[in-house]
Coordinates of N, CA and C in Angstrom, one line a residue:
M30 N 213.1 -31.4 -40.3 CA 213.7 -30.8 -39.3 C 212.6 -30.0 -38.4
A31 N 212.6 -30.0 -37.1 CA 211.8 -29.3 -36.3 C 212.6 -28.0 -36.2
T32 N 211.8 -26.9 -36.0 CA 212.4 -25.5 -35.9 C 211.9 -24.9 -34.6
I33 N 212.8 -24.2 -33.8 CA 212.1 -23.4 -32.6 C 212.8 -22.1 -33.0
E34 N 212.0 -21.0 -32.8 CA 212.3 -19.6 -32.9 C 212.1 -18.7 -31.7
H35 N 212.9 -17.9 -31.4 CA 212.6 -16.9 -30.2 C 213.5 -15.8 -30.5
S36 N 212.8 -14.6 -30.1 CA 213.5 -13.3 -30.3 C 213.2 -12.3 -29.3
E37 N 214.1 -11.5 -28.8 CA 214.1 -10.5 -27.7 C 214.9 -9.2 -28.3
I38 N 214.5 -8.2 -27.6 CA 215.3 -6.9 -28.0 C 216.1 -6.6 -26.6
I39 N 217.3 -6.4 -26.9 CA 218.4 -5.8 -25.7 C 218.7 -4.5 -26.1
K40 N 218.7 -3.8 -24.9 CA 219.1 -2.3 -25.0 C 220.6 -2.2 -25.0
A41 N 221.0 -2.4 -26.1 CA 222.4 -2.4 -26.3 C 222.8 -2.5 -27.8
S42 N 224.0 -2.1 -28.2 CA 224.4 -2.0 -29.6 C 224.7 -3.5 -30.0
P43 N 224.4 -3.8 -31.3 CA 224.7 -5.0 -31.8 C 226.2 -5.6 -31.3
E44 N 227.1 -4.7 -31.6 CA 228.6 -4.9 -31.2 C 228.7 -5.5 -29.8
R45 N 228.1 -4.7 -28.9 CA 228.3 -5.1 -27.5 C 227.5 -6.4 -27.2
V46 N 226.5 -6.6 -27.9 CA 225.8 -8.0 -27.5 C 226.3 -9.1 -28.1
F47 N 226.9 -8.9 -29.5 CA 227.7 -10.0 -30.1 C 228.9 -10.4 -29.5
D48 N 229.6 -9.3 -28.8 CA 230.8 -9.5 -28.0 C 230.7 -10.6 -27.0
L49 N 229.5 -10.7 -26.3 CA 229.1 -11.5 -25.1 C 228.6 -12.7 -25.7
L50 N 227.7 -12.6 -26.8 CA 227.3 -14.0 -27.3 C 228.4 -15.0 -27.9
R51 N 229.6 -14.3 -28.5 CA 230.6 -14.8 -28.9 C 231.4 -15.7 -28.0
R52 N 231.3 -15.3 -26.8 CA 232.0 -16.0 -25.9 C 231.4 -17.2 -25.2
V53 N 231.3 -18.1 -26.1 CA 230.4 -19.4 -25.8 C 230.5 -20.0 -24.4
E54 N 231.8 -20.1 -24.0 CA 231.9 -20.6 -22.5 C 231.1 -19.9 -21.5
D55 N 230.9 -18.6 -21.6 CA 230.3 -18.0 -20.7 C 228.6 -18.1 -20.7
F56 N 228.0 -19.0 -21.5 CA 226.8 -19.2 -21.7 C 226.3 -19.9 -20.4
A57 N 227.3 -20.8 -19.6 CA 227.0 -21.3 -18.3 C 226.4 -20.4 -17.3
D58 N 226.9 -19.2 -17.4 CA 226.6 -18.2 -16.4 C 225.1 -17.5 -16.8
Y59 N 224.8 -17.8 -17.9 CA 223.4 -17.1 -18.5 C 222.1 -17.9 -18.3
S60 N 222.4 -19.2 -17.9 CA 221.1 -20.2 -17.6 C 221.6 -21.3 -16.7
D61 N 220.2 -21.5 -15.9 CA 220.4 -22.4 -14.8 C 220.6 -23.9 -15.1
L62 N 220.3 -24.2 -16.6 CA 220.2 -25.3 -17.0 C 221.4 -25.8 -17.6
I63 N 222.3 -24.9 -17.8 CA 223.7 -25.2 -18.7 C 224.6 -25.3 -17.2
H64 N 225.2 -26.3 -17.1 CA 226.3 -26.6 -16.0 C 227.7 -26.0 -16.3
S65 N 228.1 -26.2 -17.5 CA 229.3 -25.9 -17.9 C 229.4 -26.0 -19.3
I66 N 230.3 -25.4 -20.0 CA 230.7 -25.6 -21.3 C 232.4 -25.4 -21.6
D67 N 233.0 -26.6 -21.9 CA 234.3 -26.8 -22.2 C 234.8 -26.3 -23.6
S68 N 235.7 -25.6 -23.8 CA 236.4 -25.5 -25.1 C 237.2 -26.5 -25.6
L69 N 237.1 -26.9 -26.7 CA 237.7 -28.0 -27.2 C 238.8 -27.6 -28.3
G70 N 238.9 -26.3 -28.4 CA 239.7 -25.8 -29.5 C 239.0 -25.5 -30.8
E71 N 239.4 -24.8 -31.7 CA 239.2 -24.8 -33.2 C 237.5 -24.5 -33.1
N72 N 236.9 -23.6 -32.2 CA 235.7 -23.2 -32.3 C 234.6 -24.3 -32.1
R73 N 235.2 -25.3 -31.1 CA 234.3 -26.5 -30.7 C 234.1 -26.4 -29.1
Y74 N 232.9 -26.9 -28.8 CA 232.7 -26.8 -27.4 C 231.8 -28.1 -27.0
R75 N 232.1 -28.4 -25.9 CA 231.3 -29.5 -25.2 C 230.2 -28.9 -24.0
W76 N 229.1 -29.1 -24.3 CA 228.0 -28.5 -23.5 C 227.6 -29.5 -22.4
H77 N 227.4 -29.3 -21.2 CA 226.9 -30.0 -20.2 C 225.7 -29.2 -19.4
V78 N 224.6 -30.0 -19.7 CA 223.4 -29.5 -19.8 C 222.3 -30.2 -18.8
R79 N 221.7 -29.9 -17.9 CA 220.7 -30.7 -17.1 C 219.4 -30.3 -17.5
A80 N 218.5 -31.1 -18.2 CA 217.0 -30.6 -18.6 C 216.2 -32.0 -18.6
V81 N 215.0 -31.7 -18.3 CA 214.1 -32.8 -18.2 C 214.4 -34.1 -17.3
G82 N 215.1 -33.6 -16.1 CA 215.4 -34.5 -15.2 C 216.8 -35.4 -15.5
M83 N 217.4 -34.9 -16.7 CA 218.7 -35.8 -17.2 C 219.8 -35.0 -17.5
D84 N 220.8 -35.6 -17.3 CA 222.1 -34.8 -17.7 C 222.4 -35.2 -19.1
W85 N 222.8 -34.1 -19.9 CA 223.1 -34.2 -21.2 C 224.6 -33.6 -21.5
A86 N 225.3 -34.2 -22.4 CA 226.6 -33.7 -22.9 C 226.4 -33.7 -24.2
F87 N 227.0 -32.8 -25.0 CA 227.0 -32.8 -26.6 C 228.0 -31.7 -26.9
D88 N 228.6 -32.1 -28.1 CA 229.6 -31.3 -28.7 C 229.2 -30.5 -29.8
V89 N 229.5 -29.2 -30.0 CA 229.0 -28.3 -31.1 C 230.3 -27.7 -31.6
A90 N 230.1 -27.3 -32.8 CA 231.4 -26.5 -33.6 C 230.5 -25.3 -34.1
V91 N 231.1 -24.0 -33.9 CA 230.7 -23.0 -34.4 C 231.1 -22.9 -35.9
T92 N 230.2 -22.5 -36.8 CA 230.2 -22.7 -38.1 C 230.2 -21.3 -39.0
E93 N 229.6 -20.4 -38.3 CA 229.6 -19.0 -38.7 C 229.7 -18.1 -37.9
I94 N 230.6 -17.0 -38.0 CA 230.9 -16.0 -37.2 C 231.1 -14.8 -38.2
E95 N 230.1 -13.8 -38.2 CA 230.1 -12.6 -38.9 C 229.6 -11.3 -37.8
P96 N 230.6 -10.9 -37.0 CA 230.6 -9.8 -36.3 C 230.0 -8.6 -37.0
P97 N 228.9 -7.9 -36.4 CA 228.1 -8.3 -35.1 C 226.8 -8.8 -35.6
H98 N 226.6 -9.4 -36.4 CA 225.2 -10.0 -37.0 C 225.0 -11.4 -36.9
V99 N 225.9 -12.2 -36.9 CA 225.5 -13.7 -37.1 C 226.6 -14.6 -36.3
L100 N 226.0 -15.6 -35.5 CA 226.8 -16.5 -34.8 C 226.1 -17.8 -35.1
A101 N 226.6 -18.7 -35.6 CA 225.8 -19.9 -36.0 C 226.7 -21.3 -35.5
W102 N 225.9 -22.4 -35.3 CA 226.8 -23.6 -34.9 C 225.8 -24.9 -35.4
E103 N 226.5 -25.8 -35.1 CA 226.1 -27.1 -35.5 C 226.4 -28.3 -34.6
S104 N 225.6 -29.2 -34.3 CA 226.1 -30.4 -33.5 C 227.0 -31.2 -34.0
L105 N 227.9 -31.9 -33.5 CA 229.0 -32.9 -34.0 C 228.5 -34.3 -33.8
E106 N 227.6 -34.5 -32.8 CA 227.3 -36.0 -32.3 C 226.0 -35.8 -31.7
G107 N 225.3 -37.0 -31.5 CA 224.1 -37.0 -30.7 C 222.8 -36.4 -31.5
V108 N 221.9 -35.9 -31.1 CA 220.7 -35.2 -31.8 C 221.3 -34.3 -32.8
K109 N 221.0 -34.4 -34.0 CA 221.6 -33.5 -35.1 C 220.7 -32.2 -34.8
N110 N 221.5 -31.2 -34.8 CA 220.8 -29.9 -34.4 C 221.9 -28.6 -35.0
Q111 N 221.1 -27.6 -35.3 CA 222.0 -26.4 -35.7 C 221.2 -25.2 -35.2
G112 N 222.0 -24.3 -34.8 CA 221.3 -23.1 -34.3 C 222.0 -21.8 -35.0
R113 N 221.2 -20.6 -34.8 CA 221.7 -19.5 -35.5 C 221.3 -18.2 -34.7
Y114 N 222.2 -17.3 -34.0 CA 221.6 -16.0 -33.6 C 222.0 -15.0 -34.8
Q115 N 220.9 -14.2 -34.9 CA 220.8 -13.2 -36.1 C 220.6 -12.0 -35.2
L116 N 221.6 -10.9 -35.3 CA 221.4 -9.5 -34.6 C 221.2 -8.5 -35.6
R117 N 220.2 -7.7 -35.1 CA 219.9 -6.5 -36.0 C 219.5 -5.4 -35.2
E118 N 220.1 -4.4 -35.6 CA 220.0 -2.9 -35.0 C 218.5 -2.4 -35.1
V119 N 218.0 -2.3 -34.0 CA 216.7 -1.5 -33.9 C 216.7 -0.2 -33.0
P120 N 215.7 0.8 -33.3 CA 215.8 1.8 -32.4 C 216.0 1.6 -30.7
E121 N 215.5 0.5 -30.2 CA 215.4 0.1 -28.9 C 216.7 -0.4 -28.6
G122 N 217.6 -0.7 -29.5 CA 219.1 -1.4 -29.2 C 219.3 -2.6 -30.3
T123 N 219.1 -3.9 -29.9 CA 219.3 -5.0 -30.9 C 218.2 -6.0 -30.8
E124 N 217.9 -6.7 -31.8 CA 216.9 -7.5 -31.9 C 217.9 -8.7 -31.9
V125 N 217.7 -9.6 -31.0 CA 218.4 -10.9 -31.2 C 217.3 -12.0 -31.6
A126 N 217.6 -12.6 -32.6 CA 216.8 -13.8 -33.1 C 217.5 -15.0 -33.2
L127 N 216.8 -16.1 -32.4 CA 217.5 -17.5 -32.4 C 216.5 -18.2 -33.2
T128 N 217.2 -19.1 -33.9 CA 216.6 -20.2 -34.8 C 217.4 -21.3 -34.4
L129 N 216.7 -22.5 -34.0 CA 217.1 -23.8 -33.6 C 216.5 -24.9 -34.3
Q130 N 217.2 -25.5 -35.0 CA 216.5 -26.8 -35.9 C 217.2 -28.2 -35.4
Y131 N 216.4 -29.1 -35.3 CA 216.9 -30.2 -34.9 C 216.2 -31.4 -35.5
D132 N 216.8 -32.6 -35.6 CA 216.1 -33.6 -36.3 C 216.5 -34.9 -35.7
I133 N 215.2 -35.6 -35.2 CA 215.3 -36.8 -34.5 C 214.5 -38.0 -35.3
R134 N 215.2 -38.9 -35.7 CA 214.8 -40.0 -36.6 C 213.5 -40.9 -36.0
N135 N 213.5 -40.9 -34.7 CA 212.6 -41.8 -34.2 C 211.3 -41.2 -33.8
R136 N 210.1 -41.4 -34.5 CA 208.8 -40.6 -34.5 C 208.3 -40.6 -33.1
L137 N 208.4 -41.6 -32.4 CA 207.9 -41.5 -30.9 C 208.7 -40.6 -30.0
M138 N 209.8 -40.7 -30.2 CA 211.0 -39.9 -29.4 C 210.8 -38.5 -29.8
E139 N 210.6 -38.2 -31.2 CA 210.3 -36.8 -31.6 C 209.3 -36.1 -31.2
K140 N 208.1 -36.9 -30.9 CA 207.0 -36.3 -30.4 C 207.2 -35.9 -29.0
A141 N 207.9 -36.6 -28.1 CA 208.4 -36.3 -26.9 C 209.2 -35.2 -26.5
V142 N 210.3 -35.4 -27.6 CA 211.1 -34.2 -27.6 C 210.4 -32.9 -27.9
N143 N 209.8 -32.9 -29.0 CA 209.1 -31.6 -29.4 C 208.1 -31.1 -28.2
K144 N 207.7 -31.9 -27.5 CA 206.8 -31.5 -26.6 C 207.4 -30.8 -25.3
A145 N 208.6 -31.2 -25.1 CA 209.4 -30.8 -23.9 C 210.4 -29.6 -24.5
A146 N 210.9 -29.8 -25.8 CA 212.0 -28.8 -26.5 C 211.4 -27.4 -26.4
K147 N 210.5 -27.2 -27.1 CA 210.0 -25.8 -27.6 C 209.9 -24.9 -26.2
P148 N 209.2 -25.4 -25.1 CA 209.1 -24.5 -23.9 C 210.5 -24.5 -23.2
L149 N 211.2 -25.5 -23.3 CA 212.6 -25.5 -22.7 C 213.6 -24.6 -23.4
V150 N 213.6 -24.7 -24.8 CA 214.4 -23.9 -25.3 C 214.1 -22.3 -25.2
G151 N 212.9 -22.0 -25.3 CA 212.2 -20.7 -25.1 C 212.6 -20.2 -23.6
K152 N 212.6 -21.1 -22.7 CA 213.1 -20.6 -21.4 C 214.5 -20.3 -21.3
V153 N 215.4 -21.3 -21.8 CA 217.1 -21.0 -21.8 C 217.2 -19.9 -22.7
S154 N 216.5 -19.5 -23.8 CA 216.9 -18.4 -24.7 C 216.5 -17.2 -24.1
R155 N 215.1 -17.1 -23.3 CA 215.0 -15.9 -22.5 C 216.0 -15.7 -21.4
Q156 N 216.3 -16.7 -20.6 CA 217.2 -16.6 -19.5 C 218.6 -16.1 -20.2
I157 N 219.1 -16.6 -21.2 CA 220.5 -16.1 -21.8 C 220.4 -14.6 -22.1
L158 N 219.3 -14.4 -22.9 CA 219.3 -13.0 -23.4 C 219.0 -11.9 -22.2
E159 N 218.0 -12.2 -21.3 CA 217.9 -11.5 -20.1 C 219.2 -11.2 -19.3
R160 N 219.9 -12.3 -19.2 CA 221.3 -12.0 -18.3 C 222.3 -11.5 -19.1
V161 N 222.4 -11.6 -20.5 CA 223.1 -10.9 -21.2 C 222.9 -9.3 -21.2
E162 N 221.7 -9.0 -21.4 CA 221.2 -7.7 -21.3 C 221.6 -7.2 -19.8
A163 N 221.4 -7.9 -18.7 CA 221.9 -7.5 -17.5 C 223.2 -7.1 -17.3
R164 N 224.2 -8.2 -17.9 CA 225.5 -8.1 -17.7 C 225.9 -6.6 -18.4
L165 N 225.3 -6.4 -19.7 CA 225.6 -5.3 -20.3 C 225.1 -3.9 -19.9
N166 N 224.0 -4.0 -19.3 CA 223.4 -2.7 -18.6 C 223.6 -2.6 -17.0
G167 N 224.5 -3.6 -16.4 CA 224.5 -3.6 -15.1 C 225.8 -3.0 -14.6

């Protein structure tokens, strides 16, 4: 599985940061690439994303919730992926670390996705965490 990691420090307590990250439907407010997120019930969500010139829809299930430290999910269909936010209190506020793993079985497709995915996921992750921080401190 390929892995993408990104972390940022947000000037707020882990509890406040986690409370916003836990509201998965609100992620559409935090990134220009996420058009909408529909709740499907039972901690399942359908994401609608526009990236690399294409519209994507995929379903995920939240698999682990440990307030205020861990929020994890995995895909239910499409590209196999799983992600995890790990929150840790630091003197400046909260360090939020994202780990995203995905598996593409086609080698040619995997190379193309790897080339686009790392900068794209980094951009989306930065946008999300910057806007979360702005909402918390605004």
